[in-house]
């Protein structure tokens, strides 16, 4: 069977079979067999192809990687584990978002600690003006999900109030061309902070405020599944969220 994922990745990248063959130093007929007959390349060629096309190796050849390889790659995605969000040094947040060249994403209920940081909001604005896409997902303050999270954290209506405050604090950048803010009605099990291929994942723990919960610092590695899982979750929430008018 043809490898339609590889064919689609070539088309999306605007790369021909001959271009790929030259880039990874194999015969064009070999690449053609990968595409049209679904032949599986050697490990080094799978990695080189995925890197060149900017996609996950596991996406192009999902059956090629053994469970041990996927586990090892996923473990390599973990940069650090912090016991609490408040224990994450501020400069890590700054380096995360400051290093973004393509995309910044925030998926939270309120994330008020971030919105209340004038320096971070200015950084988001500067990045947006430089062409970086900035997407911010906040909980809908009128939703049952936000009300339940407020009850779980012991802050009651305070959660909805925090979201409304965050909306006000983001107002100075909300009208910028590359900034998009949406409200979601999703039960979150993690807050996600992303900048290109790096993520800070703030876990949610029942009965504990997010600031006291652990944070995973991740960076995408070819063949790993962890970052891809969180990236997919972010996109699913984004797709069903409601845009906020500037």
CSV table of C-alpha atoms in Angstrom, one decimal, residues 15-151:
chain,number,residue,atom,x,y,z
A,15,UNK,CA,9.2,18.9,-1.9
A,16,UNK,CA,9.6,16.4,-4.7
A,17,UNK,CA,10.7,12.8,-4.5
A,18,UNK,CA,14.0,13.9,-6.2
A,19,UNK,CA,14.4,16.7,-3.7
A,20,UNK,CA,14.1,14.4,-0.7
A,21,UNK,CA,16.3,11.8,-2.2
A,22,UNK,CA,19.1,14.4,-2.8
A,23,UNK,CA,18.7,15.8,0.7
A,24,UNK,CA,19.0,12.5,2.5
A,25,UNK,CA,21.5,11.0,-0.1
A,26,UNK,CA,19.5,8.0,-1.4
A,27,UNK,CA,18.4,7.0,-4.9
A,28,UNK,CA,15.1,8.7,-6.0
A,29,UNK,CA,13.7,5.2,-7.0
A,30,UNK,CA,14.2,4.2,-3.4
A,31,UNK,CA,12.2,7.1,-2.1
A,32,UNK,CA,9.5,6.5,-4.8
A,33,UNK,CA,9.1,2.9,-3.4
A,34,UNK,CA,8.7,4.4,0.1
A,35,UNK,CA,5.8,6.5,-1.3
A,36,UNK,CA,4.1,4.4,-3.9
A,37,UNK,CA,4.6,0.9,-2.4
A,38,UNK,CA,4.8,1.7,1.3
A,39,UNK,CA,8.3,0.3,1.7
A,40,UNK,CA,9.8,1.0,5.1
A,41,UNK,CA,13.2,2.8,5.1
A,42,UNK,CA,16.2,2.0,7.3
A,43,UNK,CA,16.1,3.7,10.7
A,44,UNK,CA,18.6,6.4,9.7
A,45,UNK,CA,16.7,7.2,6.6
A,46,UNK,CA,13.4,7.4,8.5
A,47,UNK,CA,14.9,9.9,10.9
A,48,UNK,CA,16.5,11.9,8.2
A,49,UNK,CA,13.3,12.1,6.2
A,50,UNK,CA,11.2,13.1,9.2
A,51,UNK,CA,13.7,15.8,10.2
A,52,UNK,CA,13.8,17.2,6.7
A,53,UNK,CA,10.0,17.3,6.3
A,54,UNK,CA,9.5,18.7,9.9
A,55,UNK,CA,7.2,15.9,11.0
A,56,UNK,CA,7.3,13.1,13.5
A,57,UNK,CA,8.9,9.8,12.4
A,58,UNK,CA,6.1,8.0,14.2
A,59,UNK,CA,3.5,9.8,12.0
A,60,UNK,CA,5.1,8.8,8.7
A,61,UNK,CA,5.9,5.2,9.8
A,62,UNK,CA,3.7,4.4,12.9
A,63,UNK,CA,4.5,0.7,12.8
A,64,UNK,CA,8.2,1.1,12.4
A,65,UNK,CA,9.1,2.3,15.9
A,66,UNK,CA,9.2,-0.3,18.6
A,67,UNK,CA,7.6,0.4,22.0
A,68,UNK,CA,11.1,0.7,23.5
A,69,UNK,CA,12.2,3.3,21.0
A,70,UNK,CA,9.0,5.4,21.5
A,71,UNK,CA,9.5,5.2,25.3
A,72,UNK,CA,13.1,6.2,25.1
A,73,UNK,CA,12.3,9.1,22.7
A,74,UNK,CA,9.5,10.2,25.0
A,75,UNK,CA,11.7,10.1,28.0
A,76,UNK,CA,14.2,12.3,26.2
A,77,UNK,CA,11.5,14.9,25.8
A,78,UNK,CA,11.5,15.6,29.5
A,79,UNK,CA,13.8,18.5,30.3
A,80,UNK,CA,12.9,19.0,33.9
A,81,UNK,CA,10.1,18.3,36.5
A,82,UNK,CA,9.2,21.1,39.0
A,83,UNK,CA,7.3,20.1,42.2
A,84,UNK,CA,5.1,23.2,42.0
A,85,UNK,CA,4.3,25.9,39.5
A,86,UNK,CA,5.5,28.6,41.9
A,87,UNK,CA,8.9,26.8,42.0
A,88,UNK,CA,9.5,27.3,38.3
A,89,UNK,CA,12.0,30.2,38.0
A,90,UNK,CA,10.6,33.3,36.3
A,91,UNK,CA,13.5,33.3,33.8
A,92,UNK,CA,12.4,29.9,32.6
A,93,UNK,CA,9.0,31.4,31.6
A,94,UNK,CA,10.8,34.3,30.0
A,95,UNK,CA,13.2,32.0,28.0
A,96,UNK,CA,10.3,29.8,27.0
A,97,UNK,CA,8.2,32.5,25.4
A,98,UNK,CA,11.1,34.7,24.5
A,99,UNK,CA,12.6,32.0,22.3
A,100,UNK,CA,9.4,31.5,20.3
A,101,UNK,CA,9.8,32.3,16.6
A,102,UNK,CA,6.6,30.8,15.2
A,103,UNK,CA,3.9,30.2,17.9
A,104,UNK,CA,3.0,30.9,21.5
A,105,UNK,CA,0.0,29.1,23.1
A,106,UNK,CA,-1.6,29.3,26.5
A,107,UNK,CA,-4.4,26.9,27.6
A,108,UNK,CA,-5.6,27.6,31.1
A,109,UNK,CA,-8.7,28.4,33.1
A,110,UNK,CA,-7.4,31.8,34.2
A,111,UNK,CA,-3.6,31.7,34.3
A,112,UNK,CA,-3.9,35.0,36.2
A,113,UNK,CA,-0.3,34.8,37.3
A,114,UNK,CA,0.8,35.2,33.7
A,115,UNK,CA,-1.8,37.8,32.7
A,116,UNK,CA,-0.9,39.9,35.8
A,117,UNK,CA,2.8,40.0,34.7
A,118,UNK,CA,3.1,43.1,32.7
A,119,UNK,CA,6.4,42.1,31.3
A,120,UNK,CA,5.0,38.8,30.0
A,121,UNK,CA,2.1,40.5,28.4
A,122,UNK,CA,4.4,43.0,26.7
A,123,UNK,CA,6.5,40.1,25.5
A,124,UNK,CA,3.5,38.5,23.9
A,125,UNK,CA,2.7,41.8,22.2
A,126,UNK,CA,6.3,42.1,21.0
A,127,UNK,CA,6.3,38.6,19.6
A,128,UNK,CA,3.0,39.1,17.9
A,129,UNK,CA,4.3,42.3,16.2
A,130,UNK,CA,7.3,40.2,15.1
A,131,UNK,CA,5.0,37.7,13.3
A,132,UNK,CA,4.7,35.1,16.0
A,133,UNK,CA,1.2,33.6,16.4
A,134,UNK,CA,-0.1,34.1,19.9
A,135,UNK,CA,-3.1,32.0,21.0
A,136,UNK,CA,-4.6,32.3,24.4
A,137,UNK,CA,-7.4,30.0,25.7
A,138,UNK,CA,-9.2,31.0,28.9
A,139,UNK,CA,-12.1,29.2,30.6
A,140,UNK,CA,-15.5,30.6,29.9
A,141,UNK,CA,-16.3,32.4,33.2
A,142,UNK,CA,-20.0,31.6,32.8
A,143,UNK,CA,-19.5,27.8,32.2
A,144,UNK,CA,-20.2,24.9,34.5
A,145,UNK,CA,-16.7,23.7,34.1
A,146,UNK,CA,-15.2,26.9,35.5
A,147,UNK,CA,-17.6,26.8,38.4
A,148,UNK,CA,-16.7,23.2,39.2
A,149,UNK,CA,-12.9,24.0,39.0
A,150,UNK,CA,-13.5,26.9,41.4
A,151,UNK,CA,-15.2,24.6,43.8
